[in-house]
Amino acid sequence: RSTLFPYTTLFRSLELPTGAATQQQIANPVSSETNKQGDVPNYGYALAPYVLSLSLFVGALAVNIIYPIRKTFTEQENAFHWWLAKASVIGAAAFAQATILMLIMVYCLGLTPDHPGHFIGAVYLTSFVYMSIVSLLVIVLDNPGRFLAMVLLVLQLGSSEGTFPIQTTNGFFQAVNPLVPMTYSIRALRQAISGGLSNSFYIDSMWVLAGFLLAANLLMLGFFAYRGKRKLDRKSTRLNSSHLELSR
């Protein structure tokens, strides 16, 4: 007891602050400030861009499997009319599937995009891009084109950054990431649905999608011009052959 007496006296002489401010400081020693960039209330909102983009590509593939896109029902005068006949059909299908998908997502599943106008634009443009790319492959290659469209779909599932950051994948998918349209569709839809990525990010993604759309339709038009030229060459060859037979 005699040994502990000096220390006991010392502790009793100390006046430790035990007020409300001290208690608050001990309970919360560090203050934090939150700056909210985007609104992602649940996992469904986080996956919505990926699911939307995937659904539109599968829809484009289904249309080109069911509809005989390579069949010509009437004789076309030139390549542009041929392209216009096909583009009117696949364009109507792309518009219809995008409209139905948006109505289901908003009115049945309760999706509320932060930027409704951007959301509508991204969904429609994505639908037109996918429909044009898949139709181009099928028109040029027929069944092998359908197979390549499915291969493209599988590549995009792993490289489009739809579920996890692209840095978590291997080098192959990281290299493919900037080359596929689904990457830019998901980016544009993320900004439209949840925000937080800036409008310039959305606009850049939309421009890239527009480039895919333009390239696919120009290649389709070029193929129709090539096929039309070959058809005219074969027709002129048959006419020359029949002329030679008559002259004999």
mmCIF file of C-alpha atoms in Angstrom:
data_model
loop_
_atom_site.group_PDB
_atom_site.id
_atom_site.type_symbol
_atom_site.label_atom_id
_atom_site.label_comp_id
_atom_site.label_asym_id
_atom_site.label_seq_id
_atom_site.Cartn_x
_atom_site.Cartn_y
_atom_site.Cartn_z
ATOM 1 C CA ARG A 1 0.000 0.000 0.000
ATOM 2 C CA SER A 2 2.752 2.412 0.840
ATOM 3 C CA THR A 3 4.331 1.783 -2.575
ATOM 4 C CA LEU A 4 1.139 2.554 -4.561
ATOM 5 C CA PHE A 5 0.173 5.597 -2.521
ATOM 6 C CA PRO A 6 2.154 8.200 -4.544
ATOM 7 C CA TYR A 7 0.713 7.002 -7.865
ATOM 8 C CA THR A 8 -2.814 6.946 -6.508
ATOM 9 C CA THR A 9 -2.428 10.488 -5.334
ATOM 10 C CA LEU A 10 -1.033 11.521 -8.729
ATOM 11 C CA PHE A 11 -3.955 10.007 -10.677
ATOM 12 C CA ARG A 12 -6.482 11.620 -8.381
ATOM 13 C CA SER A 13 -4.816 14.978 -8.886
ATOM 14 C CA LEU A 14 -5.235 14.779 -12.673
ATOM 15 C CA GLU A 15 -8.404 16.389 -13.980
ATOM 16 C CA LEU A 16 -9.413 14.504 -17.150
ATOM 17 C CA PRO A 17 -12.032 16.203 -19.395
ATOM 18 C CA THR A 18 -15.095 13.999 -19.625
ATOM 19 C CA GLY A 19 -17.589 16.379 -21.174
ATOM 20 C CA ALA A 20 -19.769 15.914 -24.248
ATOM 21 C CA ALA A 21 -17.102 17.305 -26.606
ATOM 22 C CA THR A 22 -14.536 14.778 -25.392
ATOM 23 C CA GLN A 23 -16.990 11.932 -25.739
ATOM 24 C CA GLN A 24 -17.802 12.991 -29.300
ATOM 25 C CA GLN A 25 -14.116 13.229 -30.149
ATOM 26 C CA ILE A 26 -13.459 9.720 -28.876
ATOM 27 C CA ALA A 27 -16.512 8.277 -30.644
ATOM 28 C CA ASN A 28 -15.763 10.034 -33.978
ATOM 29 C CA PRO A 29 -12.079 10.968 -34.104
ATOM 30 C CA VAL A 30 -12.147 11.640 -37.865
ATOM 31 C CA SER A 31 -14.711 13.723 -39.746
ATOM 32 C CA SER A 32 -15.565 12.862 -43.365
ATOM 33 C CA GLU A 33 -17.291 14.690 -46.201
ATOM 34 C CA THR A 34 -19.251 12.852 -48.905
ATOM 35 C CA ASN A 35 -19.482 14.190 -52.446
ATOM 36 C CA LYS A 36 -22.086 12.159 -54.349
ATOM 37 C CA GLN A 37 -21.259 11.788 -58.065
ATOM 38 C CA GLY A 38 -23.902 9.291 -59.171
ATOM 39 C CA ASP A 39 -26.903 7.454 -57.816
ATOM 40 C CA VAL A 40 -26.687 3.642 -57.868
ATOM 41 C CA PRO A 41 -29.262 2.560 -55.273
ATOM 42 C CA ASN A 42 -28.902 -1.199 -55.798
ATOM 43 C CA TYR A 43 -27.189 -3.900 -57.810
ATOM 44 C CA GLY A 44 -29.978 -3.889 -60.369
ATOM 45 C CA TYR A 45 -29.201 -0.303 -61.352
ATOM 46 C CA ALA A 46 -25.516 -1.191 -61.602
ATOM 47 C CA LEU A 47 -26.219 -4.082 -63.989
ATOM 48 C CA ALA A 48 -28.933 -2.320 -66.023
ATOM 49 C CA PRO A 49 -26.562 -0.914 -68.712
ATOM 50 C CA TYR A 50 -25.017 -4.342 -69.250
ATOM 51 C CA VAL A 51 -28.358 -6.161 -69.385
ATOM 52 C CA LEU A 52 -29.886 -3.572 -71.718
ATOM 53 C CA SER A 53 -26.974 -3.707 -74.117
ATOM 54 C CA LEU A 54 -26.868 -7.498 -74.071
ATOM 55 C CA SER A 55 -30.630 -7.737 -74.691
ATOM 56 C CA LEU A 56 -30.445 -5.477 -77.735
ATOM 57 C CA PHE A 57 -27.648 -7.526 -79.288
ATOM 58 C CA VAL A 58 -29.513 -10.786 -78.697
ATOM 59 C CA GLY A 59 -32.600 -9.191 -80.241
ATOM 60 C CA ALA A 60 -30.641 -8.187 -83.343
ATOM 61 C CA LEU A 61 -29.313 -11.716 -83.636
ATOM 62 C CA ALA A 62 -32.811 -13.185 -83.282
ATOM 63 C CA VAL A 63 -34.219 -10.911 -86.007
ATOM 64 C CA ASN A 64 -31.494 -11.970 -88.442
ATOM 65 C CA ILE A 65 -32.098 -15.639 -87.681
ATOM 66 C CA ILE A 66 -35.877 -15.436 -88.165
ATOM 67 C CA TYR A 67 -36.088 -12.935 -91.047
ATOM 68 C CA PRO A 68 -34.538 -13.962 -94.412
ATOM 69 C CA ILE A 69 -32.406 -10.834 -94.680
ATOM 70 C CA ARG A 70 -30.466 -12.109 -97.705
ATOM 71 C CA LYS A 71 -33.559 -12.851 -99.776
ATOM 72 C CA THR A 72 -34.534 -10.346 -102.468
ATOM 73 C CA PHE A 73 -38.268 -10.214 -103.086
ATOM 74 C CA THR A 74 -38.175 -7.668 -105.935
ATOM 75 C CA GLU A 75 -35.571 -6.657 -108.485
ATOM 76 C CA GLN A 76 -33.766 -3.541 -107.245
ATOM 77 C CA GLU A 77 -32.628 -0.835 -109.630
ATOM 78 C CA ASN A 78 -29.360 -0.018 -107.878
ATOM 79 C CA ALA A 79 -27.340 -0.604 -104.727
ATOM 80 C CA PHE A 80 -28.930 2.276 -102.838
ATOM 81 C CA HIS A 81 -32.452 0.982 -103.398
ATOM 82 C CA TRP A 82 -31.297 -2.482 -102.364
ATOM 83 C CA TRP A 83 -29.777 -1.087 -99.177
ATOM 84 C CA LEU A 84 -32.881 1.026 -98.516
ATOM 85 C CA ALA A 85 -35.135 -2.020 -98.810
ATOM 86 C CA LYS A 86 -33.086 -3.893 -96.198
ATOM 87 C CA ALA A 87 -32.466 -0.880 -93.962
ATOM 88 C CA SER A 88 -36.171 -0.108 -93.729
ATOM 89 C CA VAL A 89 -36.881 -3.606 -92.376
ATOM 90 C CA ILE A 90 -33.991 -3.863 -89.915
ATOM 91 C CA GLY A 91 -34.486 -0.229 -88.899
ATOM 92 C CA ALA A 92 -38.123 -0.861 -88.013
ATOM 93 C CA ALA A 93 -37.128 -3.968 -86.061
ATOM 94 C CA ALA A 94 -34.398 -2.061 -84.194
ATOM 95 C CA PHE A 95 -36.810 0.742 -83.326
ATOM 96 C CA ALA A 96 -39.470 -1.693 -82.135
ATOM 97 C CA GLN A 97 -37.193 -3.759 -79.904
ATOM 98 C CA ALA A 98 -35.653 -0.647 -78.318
ATOM 99 C CA THR A 99 -39.076 0.841 -77.605
ATOM 100 C CA ILE A 100 -40.430 -2.373 -76.070
ATOM 101 C CA LEU A 101 -37.316 -2.841 -73.949
ATOM 102 C CA MET A 102 -37.445 0.699 -72.559
ATOM 103 C CA LEU A 103 -41.146 0.397 -71.708
ATOM 104 C CA ILE A 104 -40.511 -2.848 -69.835
ATOM 105 C CA MET A 105 -37.511 -1.468 -67.947
ATOM 106 C CA VAL A 106 -39.216 1.776 -66.913
ATOM 107 C CA TYR A 107 -42.851 0.825 -66.357
ATOM 108 C CA CYS A 108 -42.566 -2.845 -65.361
ATOM 109 C CA LEU A 109 -39.219 -3.019 -63.558
ATOM 110 C CA GLY A 110 -39.223 0.522 -62.159
ATOM 111 C CA LEU A 111 -35.995 1.824 -63.686
ATOM 112 C CA THR A 112 -35.719 5.612 -63.290
ATOM 113 C CA PRO A 113 -32.845 7.072 -65.333
ATOM 114 C CA ASP A 114 -31.148 10.219 -64.089
ATOM 115 C CA HIS A 115 -31.123 11.582 -67.654
ATOM 116 C CA PRO A 116 -34.209 10.285 -69.509
ATOM 117 C CA GLY A 117 -33.344 11.977 -72.805
ATOM 118 C CA HIS A 118 -29.843 10.541 -72.804
ATOM 119 C CA PHE A 119 -31.264 7.150 -71.888
ATOM 120 C CA ILE A 120 -33.665 7.121 -74.841
ATOM 121 C CA GLY A 121 -30.963 8.250 -77.259
ATOM 122 C CA ALA A 122 -28.460 5.642 -76.054
ATOM 123 C CA VAL A 123 -30.940 2.761 -76.262
ATOM 124 C CA TYR A 124 -32.132 3.655 -79.760
ATOM 125 C CA LEU A 125 -28.632 4.239 -81.127
ATOM 126 C CA THR A 126 -27.360 1.003 -79.589
ATOM 127 C CA SER A 127 -30.234 -0.937 -81.139
ATOM 128 C CA PHE A 128 -29.568 0.498 -84.610
ATOM 129 C CA VAL A 129 -25.827 -0.204 -84.298
ATOM 130 C CA TYR A 130 -26.275 -3.830 -83.275
ATOM 131 C CA MET A 131 -28.916 -4.494 -85.902
ATOM 132 C CA SER A 132 -26.703 -3.002 -88.626
ATOM 133 C CA ILE A 133 -23.607 -4.962 -87.595
ATOM 134 C CA VAL A 134 -25.376 -8.324 -87.322
ATOM 135 C CA SER A 135 -27.297 -7.732 -90.574
ATOM 136 C CA LEU A 136 -24.054 -6.860 -92.375
ATOM 137 C CA LEU A 137 -22.430 -10.116 -91.256
ATOM 138 C CA VAL A 138 -25.457 -12.183 -92.280
ATOM 139 C CA ILE A 139 -25.945 -10.447 -95.641
ATOM 140 C CA VAL A 140 -22.299 -10.875 -96.603
ATOM 141 C CA LEU A 141 -21.581 -14.339 -95.156
ATOM 142 C CA ASP A 142 -25.002 -15.953 -94.560
ATOM 143 C CA ASN A 143 -24.793 -18.682 -91.866
ATOM 144 C CA PRO A 144 -21.077 -18.123 -91.140
ATOM 145 C CA GLY A 145 -22.049 -14.510 -90.510
ATOM 146 C CA ARG A 146 -24.560 -15.606 -87.878
ATOM 147 C CA PHE A 147 -21.829 -17.673 -86.253
ATOM 148 C CA LEU A 148 -19.447 -14.691 -86.264
ATOM 149 C CA ALA A 149 -22.168 -12.555 -84.688
ATOM 150 C CA MET A 150 -22.412 -15.053 -81.830
ATOM 151 C CA VAL A 151 -18.625 -15.055 -81.470
ATOM 152 C CA LEU A 152 -18.719 -11.261 -81.308
ATOM 153 C CA LEU A 153 -21.373 -11.478 -78.604
ATOM 154 C CA VAL A 154 -19.220 -13.811 -76.501
ATOM 155 C CA LEU A 155 -16.185 -11.551 -76.914
ATOM 156 C CA GLN A 156 -18.192 -8.554 -75.772
ATOM 157 C CA LEU A 157 -19.474 -10.350 -72.673
ATOM 158 C CA GLY A 158 -15.942 -10.538 -71.325
ATOM 159 C CA SER A 159 -14.437 -7.354 -72.713
ATOM 160 C CA SER A 160 -17.151 -4.690 -72.455
ATOM 161 C CA GLU A 161 -16.649 -3.941 -68.726
ATOM 162 C CA GLY A 162 -20.287 -4.720 -68.037
ATOM 163 C CA THR A 163 -19.970 -6.253 -64.586
ATOM 164 C CA PHE A 164 -16.473 -5.539 -63.216
ATOM 165 C CA PRO A 165 -13.714 -3.050 -64.117
ATOM 166 C CA ILE A 166 -11.739 -4.054 -67.206
ATOM 167 C CA GLN A 167 -8.544 -4.004 -65.108
ATOM 168 C CA THR A 168 -9.704 -7.211 -63.410
ATOM 169 C CA THR A 169 -9.632 -9.169 -66.701
ATOM 170 C CA ASN A 170 -6.643 -10.548 -68.591
ATOM 171 C CA GLY A 171 -4.660 -8.748 -71.256
ATOM 172 C CA PHE A 172 -6.643 -10.170 -74.179
ATOM 173 C CA PHE A 173 -9.966 -8.751 -73.037
ATOM 174 C CA GLN A 174 -8.328 -5.444 -72.119
ATOM 175 C CA ALA A 175 -7.026 -5.204 -75.702
ATOM 176 C CA VAL A 176 -10.444 -6.050 -77.175
ATOM 177 C CA ASN A 177 -12.290 -3.605 -74.882
ATOM 178 C CA PRO A 178 -11.916 -0.416 -77.002
ATOM 179 C CA LEU A 179 -12.685 -2.267 -80.246
ATOM 180 C CA VAL A 180 -16.235 -3.524 -79.576
ATOM 181 C CA PRO A 181 -19.436 -1.434 -79.650
ATOM 182 C CA MET A 182 -20.865 -2.846 -76.418
ATOM 183 C CA THR A 183 -18.124 -1.055 -74.458
ATOM 184 C CA TYR A 184 -19.403 2.333 -75.572
ATOM 185 C CA SER A 185 -23.057 1.355 -75.272
ATOM 186 C CA ILE A 186 -22.566 0.395 -71.614
ATOM 187 C CA ARG A 187 -20.631 3.606 -70.916
ATOM 188 C CA ALA A 188 -23.340 5.780 -72.441
ATOM 189 C CA LEU A 189 -26.103 3.915 -70.593
ATOM 190 C CA ARG A 190 -24.267 4.187 -67.266
ATOM 191 C CA GLN A 191 -24.106 7.944 -67.557
ATOM 192 C CA ALA A 192 -27.740 8.107 -68.685
ATOM 193 C CA ILE A 193 -29.059 5.870 -65.891
ATOM 194 C CA SER A 194 -26.918 6.756 -62.867
ATOM 195 C CA GLY A 195 -24.820 9.786 -63.833
ATOM 196 C CA GLY A 196 -21.456 10.546 -62.314
ATOM 197 C CA LEU A 197 -19.369 10.134 -65.481
ATOM 198 C CA SER A 198 -19.922 13.610 -67.061
ATOM 199 C CA ASN A 199 -21.813 14.551 -70.207
ATOM 200 C CA SER A 200 -18.620 14.637 -72.280
ATOM 201 C CA PHE A 201 -18.093 10.961 -71.463
ATOM 202 C CA TYR A 202 -21.609 10.224 -72.725
ATOM 203 C CA ILE A 203 -21.165 12.284 -75.894
ATOM 204 C CA ASP A 204 -17.836 10.630 -76.740
ATOM 205 C CA SER A 205 -19.411 7.182 -76.374
ATOM 206 C CA MET A 206 -22.340 8.178 -78.577
ATOM 207 C CA TRP A 207 -19.993 9.457 -81.285
ATOM 208 C CA VAL A 208 -18.145 6.137 -81.326
ATOM 209 C CA LEU A 209 -21.453 4.263 -81.619
ATOM 210 C CA ALA A 210 -22.465 6.552 -84.478
ATOM 211 C CA GLY A 211 -19.166 5.671 -86.175
ATOM 212 C CA PHE A 212 -19.956 1.953 -85.876
ATOM 213 C CA LEU A 213 -23.422 2.594 -87.348
ATOM 214 C CA LEU A 214 -22.047 4.582 -90.285
ATOM 215 C CA ALA A 215 -19.300 2.065 -91.031
ATOM 216 C CA ALA A 216 -21.677 -0.915 -90.975
ATOM 217 C CA ASN A 217 -24.143 0.722 -93.360
ATOM 218 C CA LEU A 218 -21.434 1.948 -95.737
ATOM 219 C CA LEU A 219 -19.987 -1.560 -95.906
ATOM 220 C CA MET A 220 -23.480 -2.936 -96.526
ATOM 221 C CA LEU A 221 -24.041 -0.426 -99.327
ATOM 222 C CA GLY A 222 -20.655 -1.290 -100.821
ATOM 223 C CA PHE A 223 -21.491 -4.994 -100.753
ATOM 224 C CA PHE A 224 -24.790 -4.356 -102.542
ATOM 225 C CA ALA A 225 -22.950 -2.333 -105.180
ATOM 226 C CA TYR A 226 -20.464 -5.184 -105.623
ATOM 227 C CA ARG A 227 -23.199 -7.803 -105.887
ATOM 228 C CA GLY A 228 -25.155 -5.635 -108.307
ATOM 229 C CA LYS A 229 -22.093 -5.221 -110.533
ATOM 230 C CA ARG A 230 -21.472 -8.976 -110.550
ATOM 231 C CA LYS A 231 -25.124 -9.593 -111.422
ATOM 232 C CA LEU A 232 -24.902 -7.141 -114.334
ATOM 233 C CA ASP A 233 -21.670 -8.760 -115.503
ATOM 234 C CA ARG A 234 -23.262 -12.219 -115.476
ATOM 235 C CA LYS A 235 -26.329 -10.863 -117.295
ATOM 236 C CA SER A 236 -24.199 -9.240 -119.997
ATOM 237 C CA THR A 237 -22.178 -12.464 -120.338
ATOM 238 C CA ARG A 238 -25.365 -14.487 -120.879
ATOM 239 C CA LEU A 239 -26.606 -11.964 -123.426
ATOM 240 C CA ASN A 240 -23.314 -12.127 -125.331
ATOM 241 C CA SER A 241 -23.413 -15.926 -125.297
ATOM 242 C CA SER A 242 -26.956 -16.019 -126.646
ATOM 243 C CA HIS A 243 -26.001 -13.456 -129.307
ATOM 244 C CA LEU A 244 -23.107 -15.654 -130.454
ATOM 245 C CA GLU A 245 -25.361 -18.709 -130.630
ATOM 246 C CA LEU A 246 -27.915 -16.808 -132.727
ATOM 247 C CA SER A 247 -25.200 -15.539 -135.086
ATOM 248 C CA ARG A 248 -24.055 -19.114 -135.686
#
